[in-house]
Short mmCIF file of C-alpha atoms in Angstrom, two decimals:
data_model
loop_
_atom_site.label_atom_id
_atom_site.label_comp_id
_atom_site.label_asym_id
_atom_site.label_seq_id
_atom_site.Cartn_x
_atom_site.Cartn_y
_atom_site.Cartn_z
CA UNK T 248 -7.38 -14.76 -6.96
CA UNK T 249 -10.18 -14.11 -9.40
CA UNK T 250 -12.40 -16.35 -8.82
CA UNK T 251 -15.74 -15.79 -6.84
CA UNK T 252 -14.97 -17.90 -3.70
CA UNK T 253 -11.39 -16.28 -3.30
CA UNK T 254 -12.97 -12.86 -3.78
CA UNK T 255 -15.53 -13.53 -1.52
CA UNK T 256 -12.91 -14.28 1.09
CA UNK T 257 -10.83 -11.36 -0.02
CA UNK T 258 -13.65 -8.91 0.93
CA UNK T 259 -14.21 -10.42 3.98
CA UNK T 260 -10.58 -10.04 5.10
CA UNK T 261 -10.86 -6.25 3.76
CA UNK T 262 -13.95 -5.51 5.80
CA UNK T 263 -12.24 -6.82 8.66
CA UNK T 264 -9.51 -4.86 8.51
CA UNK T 265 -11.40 -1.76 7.78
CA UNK T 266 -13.40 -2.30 11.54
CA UNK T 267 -9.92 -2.08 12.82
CA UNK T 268 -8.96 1.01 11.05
CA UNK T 269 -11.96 2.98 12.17
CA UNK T 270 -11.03 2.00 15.68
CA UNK T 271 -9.18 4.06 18.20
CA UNK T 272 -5.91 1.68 17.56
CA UNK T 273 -6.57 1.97 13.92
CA UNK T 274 -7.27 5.60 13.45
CA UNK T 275 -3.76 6.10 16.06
CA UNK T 276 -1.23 4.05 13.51
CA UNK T 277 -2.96 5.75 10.14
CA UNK T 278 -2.09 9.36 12.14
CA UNK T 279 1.44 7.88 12.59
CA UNK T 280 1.40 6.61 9.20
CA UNK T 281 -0.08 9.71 7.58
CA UNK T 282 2.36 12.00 9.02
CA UNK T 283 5.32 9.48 7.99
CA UNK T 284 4.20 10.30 3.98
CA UNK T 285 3.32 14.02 4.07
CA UNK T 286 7.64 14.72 3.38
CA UNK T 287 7.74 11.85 0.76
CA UNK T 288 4.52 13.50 -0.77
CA UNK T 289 6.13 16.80 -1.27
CA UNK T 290 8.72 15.82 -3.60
CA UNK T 291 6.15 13.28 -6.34
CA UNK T 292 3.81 14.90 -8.58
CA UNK T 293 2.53 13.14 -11.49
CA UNK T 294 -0.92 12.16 -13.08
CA UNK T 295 -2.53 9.10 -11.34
CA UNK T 296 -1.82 7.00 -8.24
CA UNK T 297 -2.90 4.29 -6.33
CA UNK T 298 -3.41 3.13 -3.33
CA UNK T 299 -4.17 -0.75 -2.44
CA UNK T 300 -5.39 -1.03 1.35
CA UNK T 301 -7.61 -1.44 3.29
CA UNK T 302 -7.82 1.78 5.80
CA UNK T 303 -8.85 5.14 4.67
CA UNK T 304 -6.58 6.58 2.19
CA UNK T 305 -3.33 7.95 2.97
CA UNK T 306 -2.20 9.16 -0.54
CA UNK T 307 -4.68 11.56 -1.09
CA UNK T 308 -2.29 14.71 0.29
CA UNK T 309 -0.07 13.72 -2.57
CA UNK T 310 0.19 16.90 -5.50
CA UNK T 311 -0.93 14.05 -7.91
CA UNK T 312 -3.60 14.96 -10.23
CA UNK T 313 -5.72 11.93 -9.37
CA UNK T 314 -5.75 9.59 -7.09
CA UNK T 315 -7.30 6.07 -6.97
CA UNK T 316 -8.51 4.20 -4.48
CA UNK T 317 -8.91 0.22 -4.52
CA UNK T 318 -11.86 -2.35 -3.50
CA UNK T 319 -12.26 -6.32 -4.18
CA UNK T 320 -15.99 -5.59 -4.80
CA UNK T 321 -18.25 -2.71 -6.17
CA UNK T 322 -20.26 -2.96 -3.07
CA UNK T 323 -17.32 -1.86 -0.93
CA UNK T 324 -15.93 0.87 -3.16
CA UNK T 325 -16.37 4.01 -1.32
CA UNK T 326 -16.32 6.38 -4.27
CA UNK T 327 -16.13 6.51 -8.26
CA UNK T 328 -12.40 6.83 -8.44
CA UNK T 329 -12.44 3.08 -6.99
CA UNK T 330 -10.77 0.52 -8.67
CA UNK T 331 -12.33 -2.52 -8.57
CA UNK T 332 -10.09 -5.59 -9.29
CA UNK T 333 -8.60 -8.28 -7.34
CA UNK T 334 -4.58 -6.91 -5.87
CA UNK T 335 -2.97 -9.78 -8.17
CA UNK T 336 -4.43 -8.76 -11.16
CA UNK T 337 -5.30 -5.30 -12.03
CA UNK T 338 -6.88 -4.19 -15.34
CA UNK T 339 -4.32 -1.14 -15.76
CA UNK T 340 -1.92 -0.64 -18.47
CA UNK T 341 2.33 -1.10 -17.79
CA UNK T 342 3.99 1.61 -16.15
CA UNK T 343 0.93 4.16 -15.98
CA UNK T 344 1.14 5.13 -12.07
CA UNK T 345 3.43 7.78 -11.02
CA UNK T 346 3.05 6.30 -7.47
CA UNK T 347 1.55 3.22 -5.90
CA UNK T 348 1.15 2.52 -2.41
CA UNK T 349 0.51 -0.81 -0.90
CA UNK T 350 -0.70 -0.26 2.64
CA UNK T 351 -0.37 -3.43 4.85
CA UNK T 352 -1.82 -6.10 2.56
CA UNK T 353 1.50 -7.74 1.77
CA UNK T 354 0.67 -9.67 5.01
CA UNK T 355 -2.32 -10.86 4.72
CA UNK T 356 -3.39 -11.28 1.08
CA UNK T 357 -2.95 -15.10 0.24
CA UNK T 358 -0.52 -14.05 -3.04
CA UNK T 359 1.55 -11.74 -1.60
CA UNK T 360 4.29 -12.29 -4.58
CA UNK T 361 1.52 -11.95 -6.96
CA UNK T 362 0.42 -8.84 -5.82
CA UNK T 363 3.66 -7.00 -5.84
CA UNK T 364 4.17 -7.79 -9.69
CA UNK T 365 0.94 -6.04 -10.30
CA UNK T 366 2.10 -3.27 -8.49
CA UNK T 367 5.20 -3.00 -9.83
CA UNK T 368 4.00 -3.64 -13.74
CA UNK T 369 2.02 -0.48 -13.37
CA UNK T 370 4.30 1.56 -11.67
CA UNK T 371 5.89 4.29 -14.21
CA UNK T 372 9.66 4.15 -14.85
CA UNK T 373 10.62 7.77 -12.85
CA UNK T 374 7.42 6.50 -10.51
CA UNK T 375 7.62 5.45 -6.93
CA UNK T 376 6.20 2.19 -5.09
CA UNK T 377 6.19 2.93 -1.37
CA UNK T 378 4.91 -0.05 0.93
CA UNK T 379 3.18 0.26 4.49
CA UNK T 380 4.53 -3.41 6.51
CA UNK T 381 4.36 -4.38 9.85
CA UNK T 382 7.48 -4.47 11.69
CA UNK T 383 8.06 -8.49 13.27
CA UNK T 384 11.02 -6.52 15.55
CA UNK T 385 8.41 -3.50 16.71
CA UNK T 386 6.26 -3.91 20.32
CA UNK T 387 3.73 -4.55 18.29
CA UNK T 388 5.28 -7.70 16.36
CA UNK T 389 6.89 -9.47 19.82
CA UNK T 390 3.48 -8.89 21.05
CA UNK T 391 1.96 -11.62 18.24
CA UNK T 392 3.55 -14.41 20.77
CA UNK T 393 0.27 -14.13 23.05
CA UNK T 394 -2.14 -16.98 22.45
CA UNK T 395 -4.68 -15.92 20.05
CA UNK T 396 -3.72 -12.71 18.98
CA UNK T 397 -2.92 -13.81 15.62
CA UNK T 398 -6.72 -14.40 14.45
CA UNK T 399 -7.30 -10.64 14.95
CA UNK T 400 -5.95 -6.90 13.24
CA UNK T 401 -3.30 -6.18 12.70
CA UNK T 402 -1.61 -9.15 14.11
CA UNK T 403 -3.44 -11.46 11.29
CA UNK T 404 -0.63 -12.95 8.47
CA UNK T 405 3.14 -12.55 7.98
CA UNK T 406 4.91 -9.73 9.18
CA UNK T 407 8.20 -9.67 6.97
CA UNK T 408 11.22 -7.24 7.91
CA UNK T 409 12.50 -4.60 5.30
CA UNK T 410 15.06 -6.58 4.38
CA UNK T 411 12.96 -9.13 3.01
CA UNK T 412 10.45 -7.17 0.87
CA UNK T 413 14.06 -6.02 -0.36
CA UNK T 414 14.86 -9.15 -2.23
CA UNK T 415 11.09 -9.41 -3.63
CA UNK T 416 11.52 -6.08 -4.81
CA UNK T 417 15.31 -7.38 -6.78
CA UNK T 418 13.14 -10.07 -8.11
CA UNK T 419 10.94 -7.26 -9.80
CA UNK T 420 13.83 -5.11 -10.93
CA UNK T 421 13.09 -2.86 -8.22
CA UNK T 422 15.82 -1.14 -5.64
CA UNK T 423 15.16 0.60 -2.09
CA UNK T 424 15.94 4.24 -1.70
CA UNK T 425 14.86 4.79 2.27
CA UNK T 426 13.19 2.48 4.89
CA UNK T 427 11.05 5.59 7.30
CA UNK T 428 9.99 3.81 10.81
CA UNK T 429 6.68 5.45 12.26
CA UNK T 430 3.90 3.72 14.86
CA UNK T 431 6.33 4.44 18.05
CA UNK T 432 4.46 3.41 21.50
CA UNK T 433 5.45 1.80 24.58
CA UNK T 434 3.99 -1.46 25.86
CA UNK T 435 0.35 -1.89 26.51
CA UNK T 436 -0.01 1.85 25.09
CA UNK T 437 -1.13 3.48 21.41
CA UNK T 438 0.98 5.68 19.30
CA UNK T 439 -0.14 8.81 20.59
CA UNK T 440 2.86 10.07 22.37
CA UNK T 441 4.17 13.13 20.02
CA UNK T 442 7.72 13.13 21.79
CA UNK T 443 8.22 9.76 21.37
CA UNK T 444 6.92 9.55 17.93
CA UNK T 445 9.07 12.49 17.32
CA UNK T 446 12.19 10.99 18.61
CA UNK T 447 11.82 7.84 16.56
CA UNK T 448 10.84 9.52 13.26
CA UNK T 449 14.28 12.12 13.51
CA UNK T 450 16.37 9.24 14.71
CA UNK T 451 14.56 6.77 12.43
CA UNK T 452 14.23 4.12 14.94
CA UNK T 453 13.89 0.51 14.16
CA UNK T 454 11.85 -0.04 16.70
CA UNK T 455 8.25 1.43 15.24
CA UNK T 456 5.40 -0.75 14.30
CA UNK T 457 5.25 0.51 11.54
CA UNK T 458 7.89 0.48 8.42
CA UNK T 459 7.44 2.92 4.85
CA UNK T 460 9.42 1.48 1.83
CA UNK T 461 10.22 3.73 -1.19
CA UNK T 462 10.89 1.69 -4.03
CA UNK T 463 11.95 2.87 -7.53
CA UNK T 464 12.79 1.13 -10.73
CA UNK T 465 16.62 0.43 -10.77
CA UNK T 466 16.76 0.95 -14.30
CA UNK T 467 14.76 3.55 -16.27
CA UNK T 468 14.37 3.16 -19.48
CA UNK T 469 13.54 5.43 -21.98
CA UNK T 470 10.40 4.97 -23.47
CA UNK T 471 8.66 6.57 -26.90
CA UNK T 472 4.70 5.43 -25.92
CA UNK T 473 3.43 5.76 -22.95
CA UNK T 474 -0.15 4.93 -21.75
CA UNK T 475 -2.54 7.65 -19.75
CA UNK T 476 -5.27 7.23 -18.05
CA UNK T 477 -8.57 9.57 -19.02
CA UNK T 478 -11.40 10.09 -16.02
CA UNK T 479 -12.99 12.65 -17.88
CA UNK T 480 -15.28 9.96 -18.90
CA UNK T 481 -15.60 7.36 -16.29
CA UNK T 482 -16.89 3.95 -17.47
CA UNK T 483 -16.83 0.40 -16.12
CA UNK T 484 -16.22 -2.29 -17.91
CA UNK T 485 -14.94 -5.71 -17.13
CA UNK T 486 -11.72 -7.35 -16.87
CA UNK T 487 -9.99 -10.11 -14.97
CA UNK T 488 -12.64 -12.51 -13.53
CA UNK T 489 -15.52 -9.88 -11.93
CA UNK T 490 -12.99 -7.07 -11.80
CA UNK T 491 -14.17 -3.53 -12.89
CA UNK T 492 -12.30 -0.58 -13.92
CA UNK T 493 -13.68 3.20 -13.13
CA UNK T 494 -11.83 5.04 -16.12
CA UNK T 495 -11.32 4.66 -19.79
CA UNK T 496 -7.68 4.28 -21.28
CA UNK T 497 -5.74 6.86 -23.73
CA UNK T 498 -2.80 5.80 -25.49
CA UNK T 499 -0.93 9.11 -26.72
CA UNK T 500 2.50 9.87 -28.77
CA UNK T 501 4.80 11.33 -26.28
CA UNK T 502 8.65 11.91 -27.23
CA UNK T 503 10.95 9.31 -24.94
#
């Protein structure tokens, strides 16, 4: 995905899906959504993460040191801790993320399989990889049957079920810990309804819209160098095709 004309594309599909996260729908599910992570967030602390999406980001209530955001383009980074990169290639070192979130992109990005490498390669051994999908099962998904739905967000791609990203994940040497449902609504309405999205989320209800995966590595191995990232000193520089990197990197001694 690095060249110009699949970039190009790339950021188009990101700005669309950003007009649908700013809208009253949008803003509804990342509530949902937001409120889904806050427990996971609790229990990771660590020194980077990142986040690969395309709404506003979620991660940011994490207790991890610092937290990066992701754009296809400088134009549409939003602020200096931006990484700029295509999803199927990032310019970051092996296992340097203590957590990486992939919010709803597995759907629509064109290298789906591609993208989830990346992610995993720079997720940390005793990191986590939690991914945002859209559930086909949910209201939402049996709603994609309508006749030209599917050219708009959210409804836009391949919704895959848990238990699919599950086998990607074995291909990558990575396990599932917990599947967390969120995005409850009834027909023709918006995830708004606090009971209901309190029933679902205690119960954990297959029926949400909206899925959370938390991933880990299902082996972890001990390791005697490992690589840290240093934003004292931001710089950009450039990597794979016209991707940019906010950051400089610091390989230090550490005892495995």
């Amino acid at each position: 995905m690095s060249n110009p004309r699949d970039l190009h594309g790339l950021a188009r599909l990101v700005r669309d899906g950003r007009r649908f996260w700013s809208s009253p729908a949008g803003q509804a599910y990342w509530r949902a959504e937001r409120a889904c992570l806050g427990p996971v967030c609790e229990r990771l602390f660590g020194g980077h993460s990142l986040e690969l999406g395309m709404a506003p980001m979620l991660s940011d209530i994490c207790p991890i040191r610092h937290a990066l955001g992701w754009s296809p383009t400088r134009e549409m980074a939003d602020h200096e801790s931006t990484l700029v990169s295509p999803p199927d290639a990032l310019p970051l070192p092996d296992d340097s993320l203590s957590l990486v979130v992939i919010h709803h992109l597995l759907e629509v990005v064109p290298d789906p399989h591609h993208m989830l490498q990346e992610a995993a390669r720079v997720t940390a051994a005793d990191g986590r990889l939690i991914i945002f999908g859209w559930s086909p099962l949910s209201v939402g998904g049996l709603s994609r049957v309508w006749p030209g739905r599917r050219r708009f967000m959210p409804w836009r791609g391949r919704w895959r079920t848990p238990g699919r990203l599950g086998d990607w994940l074995a291909f990558v040497d990575f396990e599932i810990d917990r599947v967390d449902y969120c995005g409850f609504h009834l027909p023709g309405s918006l995830p708004r309804n606090t009971l209901l999205e309190t029933f679902g989320r205690r119960h954990n209800q297959p029926w949400g819209d909206s899925y959370m995966i938390h991933a880990r590595r299902r082996t972890q191995l001990a390791q005697s160098q490992r690589l840290r990232l240093d934003l004292s000193n931001p710089l950009a520089g450039p990597a794979l095709g016209s991707a940019t990197r906010v950051g400089t990197l610091r390989e230090e001694e550490s005892q495995g």
